[in-house]
mmCIF file of C-alpha atoms in Angstrom:
data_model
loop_
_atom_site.group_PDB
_atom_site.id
_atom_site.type_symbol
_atom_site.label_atom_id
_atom_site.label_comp_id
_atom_site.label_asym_id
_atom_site.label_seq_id
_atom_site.Cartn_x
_atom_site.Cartn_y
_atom_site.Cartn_z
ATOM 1 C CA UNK Z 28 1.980 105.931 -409.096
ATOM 2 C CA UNK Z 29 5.259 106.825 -406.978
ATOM 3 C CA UNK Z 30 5.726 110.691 -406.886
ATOM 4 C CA UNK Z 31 8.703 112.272 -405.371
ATOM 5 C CA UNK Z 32 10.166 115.985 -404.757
ATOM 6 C CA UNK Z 33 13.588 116.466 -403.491
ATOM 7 C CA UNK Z 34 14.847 118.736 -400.553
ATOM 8 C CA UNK Z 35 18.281 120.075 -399.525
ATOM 9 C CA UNK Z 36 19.541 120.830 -395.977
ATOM 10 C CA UNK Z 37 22.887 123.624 -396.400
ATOM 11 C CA UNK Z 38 25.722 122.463 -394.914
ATOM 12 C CA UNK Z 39 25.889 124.063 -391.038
ATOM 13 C CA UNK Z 40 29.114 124.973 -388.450
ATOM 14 C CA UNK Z 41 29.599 121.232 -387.107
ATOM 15 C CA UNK Z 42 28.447 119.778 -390.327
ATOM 16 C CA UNK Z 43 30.180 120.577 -393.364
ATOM 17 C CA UNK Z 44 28.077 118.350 -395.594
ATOM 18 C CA UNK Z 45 25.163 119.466 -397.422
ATOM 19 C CA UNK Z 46 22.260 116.536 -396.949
ATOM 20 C CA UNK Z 47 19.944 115.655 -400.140
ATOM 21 C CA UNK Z 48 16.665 113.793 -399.330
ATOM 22 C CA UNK Z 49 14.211 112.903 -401.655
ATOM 23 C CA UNK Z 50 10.288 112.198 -400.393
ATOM 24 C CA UNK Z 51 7.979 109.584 -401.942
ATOM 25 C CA UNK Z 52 4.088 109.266 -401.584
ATOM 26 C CA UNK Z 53 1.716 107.511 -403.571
ATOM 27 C CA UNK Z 54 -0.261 110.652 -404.162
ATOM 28 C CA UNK Z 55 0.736 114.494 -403.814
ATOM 29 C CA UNK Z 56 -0.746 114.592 -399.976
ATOM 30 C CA UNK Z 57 0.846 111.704 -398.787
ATOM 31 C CA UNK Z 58 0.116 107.625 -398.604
ATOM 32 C CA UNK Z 59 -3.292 106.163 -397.788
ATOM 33 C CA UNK Z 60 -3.008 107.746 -394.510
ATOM 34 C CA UNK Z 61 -5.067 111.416 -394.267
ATOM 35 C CA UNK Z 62 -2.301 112.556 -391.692
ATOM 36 C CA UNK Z 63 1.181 111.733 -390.800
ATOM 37 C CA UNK Z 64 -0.073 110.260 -387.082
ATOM 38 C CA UNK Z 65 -2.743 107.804 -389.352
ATOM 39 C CA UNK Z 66 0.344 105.848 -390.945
ATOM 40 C CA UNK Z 67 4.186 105.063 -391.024
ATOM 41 C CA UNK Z 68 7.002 107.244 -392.409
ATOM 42 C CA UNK Z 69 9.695 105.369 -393.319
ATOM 43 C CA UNK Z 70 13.307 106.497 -393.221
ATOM 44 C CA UNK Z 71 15.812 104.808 -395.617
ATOM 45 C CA UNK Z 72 19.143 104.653 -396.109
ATOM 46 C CA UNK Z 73 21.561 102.966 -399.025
ATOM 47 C CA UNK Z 74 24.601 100.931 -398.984
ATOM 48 C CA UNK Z 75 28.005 101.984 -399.737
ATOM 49 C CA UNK Z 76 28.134 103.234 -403.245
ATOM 50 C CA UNK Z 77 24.842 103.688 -404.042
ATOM 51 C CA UNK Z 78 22.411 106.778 -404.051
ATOM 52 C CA UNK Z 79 18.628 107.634 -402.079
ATOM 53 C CA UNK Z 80 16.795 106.519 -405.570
ATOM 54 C CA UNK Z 81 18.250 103.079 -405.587
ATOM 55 C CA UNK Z 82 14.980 102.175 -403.158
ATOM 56 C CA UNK Z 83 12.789 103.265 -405.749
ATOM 57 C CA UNK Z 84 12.151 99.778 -406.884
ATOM 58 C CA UNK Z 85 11.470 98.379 -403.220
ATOM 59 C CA UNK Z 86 9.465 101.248 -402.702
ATOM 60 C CA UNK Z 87 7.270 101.328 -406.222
ATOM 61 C CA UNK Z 88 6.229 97.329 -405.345
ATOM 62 C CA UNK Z 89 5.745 98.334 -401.420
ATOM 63 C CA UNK Z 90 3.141 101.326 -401.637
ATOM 64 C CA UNK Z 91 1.525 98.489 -404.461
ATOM 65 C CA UNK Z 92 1.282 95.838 -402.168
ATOM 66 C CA UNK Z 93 0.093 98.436 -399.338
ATOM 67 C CA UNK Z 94 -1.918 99.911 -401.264
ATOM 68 C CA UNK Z 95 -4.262 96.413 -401.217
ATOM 69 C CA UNK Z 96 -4.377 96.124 -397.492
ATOM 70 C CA UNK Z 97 -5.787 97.384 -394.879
ATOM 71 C CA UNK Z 98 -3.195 97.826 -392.067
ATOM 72 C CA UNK Z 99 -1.017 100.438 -391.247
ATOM 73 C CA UNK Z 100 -0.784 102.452 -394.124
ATOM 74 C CA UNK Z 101 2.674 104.043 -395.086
ATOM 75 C CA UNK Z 102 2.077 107.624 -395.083
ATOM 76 C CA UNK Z 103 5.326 108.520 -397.119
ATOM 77 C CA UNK Z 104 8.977 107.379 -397.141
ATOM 78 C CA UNK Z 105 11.984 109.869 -397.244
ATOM 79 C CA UNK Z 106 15.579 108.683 -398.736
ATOM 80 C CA UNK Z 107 18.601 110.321 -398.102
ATOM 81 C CA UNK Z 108 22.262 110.285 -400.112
ATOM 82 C CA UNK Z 109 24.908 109.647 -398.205
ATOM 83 C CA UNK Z 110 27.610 112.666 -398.401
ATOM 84 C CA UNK Z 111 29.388 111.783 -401.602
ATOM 85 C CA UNK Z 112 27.259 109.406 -403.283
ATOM 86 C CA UNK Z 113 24.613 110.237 -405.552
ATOM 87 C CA UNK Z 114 23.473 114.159 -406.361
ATOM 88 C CA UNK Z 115 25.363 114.767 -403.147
ATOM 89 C CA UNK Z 116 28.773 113.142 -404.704
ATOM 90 C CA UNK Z 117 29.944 116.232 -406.664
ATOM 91 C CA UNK Z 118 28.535 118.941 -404.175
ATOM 92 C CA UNK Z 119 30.603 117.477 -400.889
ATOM 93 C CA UNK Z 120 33.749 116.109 -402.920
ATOM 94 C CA UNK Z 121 35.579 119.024 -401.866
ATOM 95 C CA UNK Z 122 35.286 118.432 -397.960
ATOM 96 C CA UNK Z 123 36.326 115.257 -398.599
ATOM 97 C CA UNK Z 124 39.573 115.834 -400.697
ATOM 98 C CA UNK Z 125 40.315 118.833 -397.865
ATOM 99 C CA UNK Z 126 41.019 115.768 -395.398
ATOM 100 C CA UNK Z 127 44.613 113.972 -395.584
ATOM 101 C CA UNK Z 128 43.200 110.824 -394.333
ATOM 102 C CA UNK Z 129 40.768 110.610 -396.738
ATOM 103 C CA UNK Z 130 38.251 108.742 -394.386
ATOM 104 C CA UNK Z 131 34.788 109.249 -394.001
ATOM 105 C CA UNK Z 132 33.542 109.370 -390.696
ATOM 106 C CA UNK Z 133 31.447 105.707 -389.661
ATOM 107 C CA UNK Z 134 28.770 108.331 -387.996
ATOM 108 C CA UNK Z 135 28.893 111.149 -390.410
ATOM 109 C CA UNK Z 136 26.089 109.476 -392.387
ATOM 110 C CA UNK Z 137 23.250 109.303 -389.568
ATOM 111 C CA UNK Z 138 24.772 112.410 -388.058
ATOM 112 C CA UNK Z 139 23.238 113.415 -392.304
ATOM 113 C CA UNK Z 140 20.083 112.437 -391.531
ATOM 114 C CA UNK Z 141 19.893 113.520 -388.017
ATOM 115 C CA UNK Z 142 20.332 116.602 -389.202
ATOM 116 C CA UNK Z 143 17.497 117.084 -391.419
ATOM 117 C CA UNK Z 144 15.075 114.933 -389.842
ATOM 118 C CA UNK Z 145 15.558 117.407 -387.170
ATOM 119 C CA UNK Z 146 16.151 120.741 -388.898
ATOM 120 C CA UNK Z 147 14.596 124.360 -387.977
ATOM 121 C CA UNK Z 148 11.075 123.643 -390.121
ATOM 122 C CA UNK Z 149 12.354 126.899 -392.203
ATOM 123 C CA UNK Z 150 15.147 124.241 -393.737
ATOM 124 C CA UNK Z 151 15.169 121.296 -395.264
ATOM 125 C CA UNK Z 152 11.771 119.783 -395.905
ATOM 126 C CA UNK Z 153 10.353 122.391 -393.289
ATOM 127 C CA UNK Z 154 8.428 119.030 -391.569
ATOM 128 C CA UNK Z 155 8.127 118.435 -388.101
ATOM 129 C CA UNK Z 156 9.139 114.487 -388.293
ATOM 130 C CA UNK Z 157 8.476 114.533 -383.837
ATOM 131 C CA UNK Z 158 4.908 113.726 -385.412
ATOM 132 C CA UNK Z 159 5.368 111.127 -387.587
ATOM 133 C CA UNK Z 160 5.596 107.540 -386.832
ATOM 134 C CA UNK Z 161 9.134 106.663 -387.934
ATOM 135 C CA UNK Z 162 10.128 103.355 -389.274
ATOM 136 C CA UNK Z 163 14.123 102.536 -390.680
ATOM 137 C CA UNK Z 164 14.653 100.680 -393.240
ATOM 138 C CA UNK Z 165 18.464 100.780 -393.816
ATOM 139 C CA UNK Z 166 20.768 98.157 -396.092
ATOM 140 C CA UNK Z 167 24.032 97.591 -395.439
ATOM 141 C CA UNK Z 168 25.983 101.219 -393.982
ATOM 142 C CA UNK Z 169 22.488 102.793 -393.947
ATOM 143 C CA UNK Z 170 21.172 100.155 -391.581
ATOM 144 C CA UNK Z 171 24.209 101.252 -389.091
ATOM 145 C CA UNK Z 172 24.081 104.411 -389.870
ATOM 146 C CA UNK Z 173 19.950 104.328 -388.777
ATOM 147 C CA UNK Z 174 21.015 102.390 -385.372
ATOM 148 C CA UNK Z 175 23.400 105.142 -384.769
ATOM 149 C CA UNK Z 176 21.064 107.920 -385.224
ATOM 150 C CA UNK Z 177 18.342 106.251 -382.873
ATOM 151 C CA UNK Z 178 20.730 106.007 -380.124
ATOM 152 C CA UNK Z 179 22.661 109.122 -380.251
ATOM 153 C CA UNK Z 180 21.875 111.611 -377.526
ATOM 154 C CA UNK Z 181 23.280 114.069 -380.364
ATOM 155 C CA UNK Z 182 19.383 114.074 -382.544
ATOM 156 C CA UNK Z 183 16.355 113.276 -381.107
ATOM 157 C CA UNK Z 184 15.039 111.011 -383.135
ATOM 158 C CA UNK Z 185 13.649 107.575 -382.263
ATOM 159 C CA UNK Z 186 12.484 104.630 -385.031
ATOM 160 C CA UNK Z 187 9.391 102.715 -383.957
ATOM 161 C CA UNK Z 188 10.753 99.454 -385.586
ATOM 162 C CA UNK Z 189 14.270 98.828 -387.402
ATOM 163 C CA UNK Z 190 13.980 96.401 -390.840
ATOM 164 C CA UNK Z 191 17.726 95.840 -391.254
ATOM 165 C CA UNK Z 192 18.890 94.247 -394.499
ATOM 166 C CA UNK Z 193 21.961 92.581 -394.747
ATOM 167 C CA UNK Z 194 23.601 95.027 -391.625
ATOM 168 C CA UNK Z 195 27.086 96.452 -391.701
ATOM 169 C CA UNK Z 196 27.691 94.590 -388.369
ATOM 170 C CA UNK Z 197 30.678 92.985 -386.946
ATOM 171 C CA UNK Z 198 30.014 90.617 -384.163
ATOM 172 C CA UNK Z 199 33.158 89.348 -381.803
ATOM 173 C CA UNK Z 200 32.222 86.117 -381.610
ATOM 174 C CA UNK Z 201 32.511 85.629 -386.042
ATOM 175 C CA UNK Z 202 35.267 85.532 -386.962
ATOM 176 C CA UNK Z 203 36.923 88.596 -387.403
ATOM 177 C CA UNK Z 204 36.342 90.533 -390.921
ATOM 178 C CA UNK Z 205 39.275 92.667 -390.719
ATOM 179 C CA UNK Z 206 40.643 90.877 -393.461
ATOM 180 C CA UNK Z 207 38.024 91.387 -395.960
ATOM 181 C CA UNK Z 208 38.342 95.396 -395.080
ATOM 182 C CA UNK Z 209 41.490 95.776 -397.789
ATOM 183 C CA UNK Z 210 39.683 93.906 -400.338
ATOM 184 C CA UNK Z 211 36.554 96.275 -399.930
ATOM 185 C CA UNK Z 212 38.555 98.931 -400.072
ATOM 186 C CA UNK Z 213 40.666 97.382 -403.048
ATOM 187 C CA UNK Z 214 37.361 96.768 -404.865
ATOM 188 C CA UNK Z 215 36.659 100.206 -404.490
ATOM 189 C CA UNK Z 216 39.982 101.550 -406.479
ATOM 190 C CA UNK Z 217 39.482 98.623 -409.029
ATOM 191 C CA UNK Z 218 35.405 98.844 -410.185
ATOM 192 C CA UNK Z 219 34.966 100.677 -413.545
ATOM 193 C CA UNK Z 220 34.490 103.957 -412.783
ATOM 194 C CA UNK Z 221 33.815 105.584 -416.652
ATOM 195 C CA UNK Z 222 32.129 105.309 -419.827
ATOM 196 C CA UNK Z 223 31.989 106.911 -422.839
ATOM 197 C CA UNK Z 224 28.135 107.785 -421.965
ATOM 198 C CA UNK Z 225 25.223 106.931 -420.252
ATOM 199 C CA UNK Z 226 23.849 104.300 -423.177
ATOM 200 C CA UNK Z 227 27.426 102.645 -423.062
ATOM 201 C CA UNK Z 228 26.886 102.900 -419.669
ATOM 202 C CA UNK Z 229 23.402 100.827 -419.658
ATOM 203 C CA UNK Z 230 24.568 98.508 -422.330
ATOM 204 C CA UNK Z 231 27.910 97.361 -420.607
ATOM 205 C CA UNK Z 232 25.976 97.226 -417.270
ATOM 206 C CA UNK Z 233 23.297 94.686 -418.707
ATOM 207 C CA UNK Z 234 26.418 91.819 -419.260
ATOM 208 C CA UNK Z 235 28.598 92.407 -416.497
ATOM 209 C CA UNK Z 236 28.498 91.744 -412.880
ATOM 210 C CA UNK Z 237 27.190 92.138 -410.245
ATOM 211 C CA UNK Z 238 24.954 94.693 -412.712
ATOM 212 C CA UNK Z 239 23.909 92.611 -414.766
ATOM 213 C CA UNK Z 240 21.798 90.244 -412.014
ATOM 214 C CA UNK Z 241 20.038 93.290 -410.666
ATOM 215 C CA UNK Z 242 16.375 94.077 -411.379
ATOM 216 C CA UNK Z 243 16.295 96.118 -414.729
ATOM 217 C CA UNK Z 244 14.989 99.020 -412.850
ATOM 218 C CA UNK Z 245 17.889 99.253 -410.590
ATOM 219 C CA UNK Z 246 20.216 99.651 -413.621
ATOM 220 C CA UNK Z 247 18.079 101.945 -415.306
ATOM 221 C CA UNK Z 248 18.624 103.974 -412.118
ATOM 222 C CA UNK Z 249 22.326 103.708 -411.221
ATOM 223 C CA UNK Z 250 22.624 104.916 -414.951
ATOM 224 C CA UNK Z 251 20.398 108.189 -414.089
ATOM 225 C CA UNK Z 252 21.640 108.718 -410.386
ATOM 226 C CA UNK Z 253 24.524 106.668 -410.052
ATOM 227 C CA UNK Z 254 26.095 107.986 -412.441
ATOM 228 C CA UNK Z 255 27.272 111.970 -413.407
ATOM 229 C CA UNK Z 256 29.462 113.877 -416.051
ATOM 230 C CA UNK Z 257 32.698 113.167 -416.154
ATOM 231 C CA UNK Z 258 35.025 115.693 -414.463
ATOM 232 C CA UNK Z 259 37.084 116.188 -417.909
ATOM 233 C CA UNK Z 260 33.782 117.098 -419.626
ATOM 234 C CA UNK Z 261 34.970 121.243 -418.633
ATOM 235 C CA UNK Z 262 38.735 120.966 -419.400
ATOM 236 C CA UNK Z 263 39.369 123.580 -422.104
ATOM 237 C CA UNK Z 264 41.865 121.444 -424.308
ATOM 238 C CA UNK Z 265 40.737 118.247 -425.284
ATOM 239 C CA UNK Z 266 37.393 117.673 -422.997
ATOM 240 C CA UNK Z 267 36.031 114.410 -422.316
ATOM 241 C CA UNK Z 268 32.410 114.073 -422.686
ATOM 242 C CA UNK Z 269 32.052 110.408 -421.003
ATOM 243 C CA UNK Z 270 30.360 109.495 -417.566
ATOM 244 C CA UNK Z 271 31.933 108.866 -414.369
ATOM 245 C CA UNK Z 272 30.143 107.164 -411.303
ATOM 246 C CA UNK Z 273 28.949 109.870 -408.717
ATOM 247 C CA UNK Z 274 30.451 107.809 -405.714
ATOM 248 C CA UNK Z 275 34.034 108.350 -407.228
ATOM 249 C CA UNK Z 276 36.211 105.145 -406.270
ATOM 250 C CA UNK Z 277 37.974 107.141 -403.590
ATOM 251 C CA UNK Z 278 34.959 107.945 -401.870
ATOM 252 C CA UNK Z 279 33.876 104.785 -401.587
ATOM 253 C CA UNK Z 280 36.880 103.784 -400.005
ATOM 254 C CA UNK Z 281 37.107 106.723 -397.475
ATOM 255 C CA UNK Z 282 33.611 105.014 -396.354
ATOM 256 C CA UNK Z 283 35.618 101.279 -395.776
ATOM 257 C CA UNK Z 284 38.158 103.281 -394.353
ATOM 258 C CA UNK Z 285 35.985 105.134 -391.384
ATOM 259 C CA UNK Z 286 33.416 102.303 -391.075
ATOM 260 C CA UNK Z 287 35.480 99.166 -389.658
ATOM 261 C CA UNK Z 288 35.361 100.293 -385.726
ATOM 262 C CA UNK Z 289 32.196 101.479 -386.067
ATOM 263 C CA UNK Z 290 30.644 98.551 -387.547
ATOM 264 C CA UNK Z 291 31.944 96.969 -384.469
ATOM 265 C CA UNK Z 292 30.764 99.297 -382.189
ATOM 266 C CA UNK Z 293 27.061 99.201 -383.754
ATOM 267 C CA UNK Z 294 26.265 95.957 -382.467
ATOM 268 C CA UNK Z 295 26.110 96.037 -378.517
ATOM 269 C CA UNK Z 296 24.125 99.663 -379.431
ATOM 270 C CA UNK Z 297 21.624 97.252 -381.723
ATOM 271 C CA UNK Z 298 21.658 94.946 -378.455
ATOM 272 C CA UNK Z 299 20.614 98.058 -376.387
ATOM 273 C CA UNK Z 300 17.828 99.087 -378.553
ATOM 274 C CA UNK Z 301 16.372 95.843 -379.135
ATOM 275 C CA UNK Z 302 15.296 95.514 -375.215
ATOM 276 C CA UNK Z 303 12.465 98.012 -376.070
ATOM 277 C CA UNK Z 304 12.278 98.088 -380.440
ATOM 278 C CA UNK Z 305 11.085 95.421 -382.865
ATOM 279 C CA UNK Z 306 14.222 94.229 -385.354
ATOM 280 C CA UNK Z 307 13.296 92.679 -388.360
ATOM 281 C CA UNK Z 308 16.717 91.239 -390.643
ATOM 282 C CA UNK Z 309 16.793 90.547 -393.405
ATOM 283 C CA UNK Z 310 19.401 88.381 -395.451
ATOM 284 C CA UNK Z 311 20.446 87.550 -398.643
ATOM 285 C CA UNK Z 312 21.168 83.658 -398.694
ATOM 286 C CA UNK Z 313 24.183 83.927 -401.272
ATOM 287 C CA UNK Z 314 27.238 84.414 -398.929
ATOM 288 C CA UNK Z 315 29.139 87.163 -400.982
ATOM 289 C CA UNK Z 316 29.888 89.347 -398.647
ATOM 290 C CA UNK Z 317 28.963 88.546 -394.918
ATOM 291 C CA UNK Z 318 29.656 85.105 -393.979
ATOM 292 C CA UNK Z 319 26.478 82.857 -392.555
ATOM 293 C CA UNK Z 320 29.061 82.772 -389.257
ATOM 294 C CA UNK Z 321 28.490 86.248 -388.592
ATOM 295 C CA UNK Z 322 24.793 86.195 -389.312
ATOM 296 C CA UNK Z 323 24.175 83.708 -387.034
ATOM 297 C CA UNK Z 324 26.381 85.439 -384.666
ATOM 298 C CA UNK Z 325 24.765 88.936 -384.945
ATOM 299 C CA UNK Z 326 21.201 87.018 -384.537
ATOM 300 C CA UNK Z 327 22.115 84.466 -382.046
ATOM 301 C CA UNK Z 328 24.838 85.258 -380.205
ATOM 302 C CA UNK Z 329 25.056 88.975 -379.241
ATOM 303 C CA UNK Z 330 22.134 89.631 -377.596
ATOM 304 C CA UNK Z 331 19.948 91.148 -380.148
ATOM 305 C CA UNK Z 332 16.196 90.354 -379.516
ATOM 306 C CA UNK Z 333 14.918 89.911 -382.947
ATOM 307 C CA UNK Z 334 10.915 90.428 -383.992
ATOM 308 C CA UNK Z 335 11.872 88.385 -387.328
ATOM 309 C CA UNK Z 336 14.512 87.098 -389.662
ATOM 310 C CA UNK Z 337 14.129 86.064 -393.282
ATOM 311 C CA UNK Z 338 16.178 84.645 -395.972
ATOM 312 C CA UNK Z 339 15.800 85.948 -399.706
ATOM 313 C CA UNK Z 340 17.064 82.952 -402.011
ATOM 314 C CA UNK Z 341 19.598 83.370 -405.314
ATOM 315 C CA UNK Z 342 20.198 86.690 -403.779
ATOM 316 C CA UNK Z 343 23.449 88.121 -401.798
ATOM 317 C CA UNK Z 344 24.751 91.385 -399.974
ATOM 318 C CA UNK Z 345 22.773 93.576 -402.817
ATOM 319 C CA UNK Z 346 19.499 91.803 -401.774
ATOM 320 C CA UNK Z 347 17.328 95.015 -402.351
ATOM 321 C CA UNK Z 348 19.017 95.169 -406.164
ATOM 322 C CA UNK Z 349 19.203 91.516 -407.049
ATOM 323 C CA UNK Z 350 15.857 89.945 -406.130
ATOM 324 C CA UNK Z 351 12.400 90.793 -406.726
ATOM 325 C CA UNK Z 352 11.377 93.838 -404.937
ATOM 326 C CA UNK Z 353 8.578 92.313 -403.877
ATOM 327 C CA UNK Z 354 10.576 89.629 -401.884
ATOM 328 C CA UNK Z 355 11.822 92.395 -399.200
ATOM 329 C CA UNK Z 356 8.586 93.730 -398.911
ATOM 330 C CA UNK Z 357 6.633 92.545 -395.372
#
């Protein structure tokens, strides 16, 4: 059985968000490993509008699967929110609406979990992560956001292998997705953003896409952490008592907004660390979002050195949400 306990890192001087992680073991002393230097710890982080539980499906058919063989065993796994998304969403909104360009920062999500993997053990989780064998596993902005952090000079923290699904990467020699940046960010302002309650919530979510192709589990979830009380619940005159998504829809597009360079600048670093770290991608085979050009550009043509590659069928950009579980898990 998946247990978990949450931890939060206060916001600091040169950081003004606070950082939410949540920890997962398979028992209350860790995975099948007696000590963190026995196994792997694995460091994850979520795409754009999502939230640290949304792995909890991957990661409830991964310790099962692990927990059958006798390799390396996973010791625990830690999740973090991205500043405004999730639990997170409401508690940094504020730093957010305090900047006029309303633009998140490409970096300011590893610079997150820099932050509290590397925290005074009095904060945070109080762990010493130096001693555990680190491994990312990071969709979409999260699997940037992980390459950052391992090459910054800024945290010293270093992965032992990278499992990269579907990459916020923009290789120069695709064609350019500069374009597709406005309809992101359009997307954004346009998703349903509020129902009249969580169970209206569910029910609307189970016929309409892209919801409605997830795993059941992942809906269940975005209803419990996707989702929080709508800010008109505490007006005085006529309150509203609905549900509004936790990543409000200009957060999401302050993340479009500071990401486009940086998901540019995020693949000669991958190049860089690829000399010396395994790379494992992952790919959904629908093209809904990156285009097969730029996949085969990003493996083939940029000088990544990649350990693996694999292709999940009838599933797209929200691979981890979409397919089986157990199809991501190797």
């Amino acid at each position: 059985m998946l247990h978990s306990s949450t931890y939060r890192l206060p916001p600091s001087n040169d950081h003004p968000y606070v950082v939410t992680a949540k920890r997962y073991t398979i028992g209350d002393a860790g995975g099948s490993g007696h000590n963190a230097s026995e196994g792997i710890t694995l460091i994850l982080g979520h795409c754009i509008g999502m939230f640290k539980e949304s792995w909890e499906p991957v990661l409830e058919d991964l310790f099962e699967i692990e927990a059958g063989q006798s390799s390396t065993p996973i010791f625990e796994a830690w999740s973090f929110d991205c500043p405004h998304h999730g639990q997170d969403g409401n508690i940094n909104e504020p730093v957010l609406l305090a900047d006029p360009t309303q633009t998140f920062p490409g970096d300011a999500y590893g610079r997150a979990i820099g932050r509290f993997l590397t925290a005074d053990e009095r904060q945070g989780a109080q762990v010493d992560f130096s001693k555990h064998n680190l491994v990312a596993l990071g969709h979409s902005v999260g699997a940037s956001s992980l390459i950052w952090l391992h090459h910054s000079p800024e945290f010293p923290v270093r992965f032992q292998s990278f499992i990269l699904i579907e990459p916020m990467l923009n290789a120069v020699h695709a064609r350019d997705i500069s374009a597709c940046w406005p309809a992101y960010i359009a997307f954004a302002y346009q998703r349903r953003d509020t129902w009249e309650s969580s169970e209206a919530a569910f029910q609307d979510m189970l016929k309409t896409m892209p919801y409605m192709s997830w795993d059941r589990r992942a809906i269940a979830s975005f209803v419990t952490y996707g989702l929080r009380e709508h800010p008109a619940a505490s007006f005085s005159i006529e309150p509203f008592s609905g549900v509004a998504l936790a990543c409000s829809r200009m957060a999401e597009a302050a993340v479009y907004r500071g990401t486009y360079q940086f998901a540019h600048d995020m693949v000669s670093v991958l190049a860089c660390i690829s000399k010396d770290v395994p790379i494992h991608f992952i790919w959904g085979a629908v093209e809904d979002s990156l285009t097969q050009g730029l996949r085969d550009a990003l493996m083939y043509k940029c000088g990544i050195v990649m350990a693996s590659h694999r292709w999940i069928p009838d599933a797209g950009h929200l691979v981890g949400l979409v397919s089986d579980a157990l199809d991501i898990c190797f």
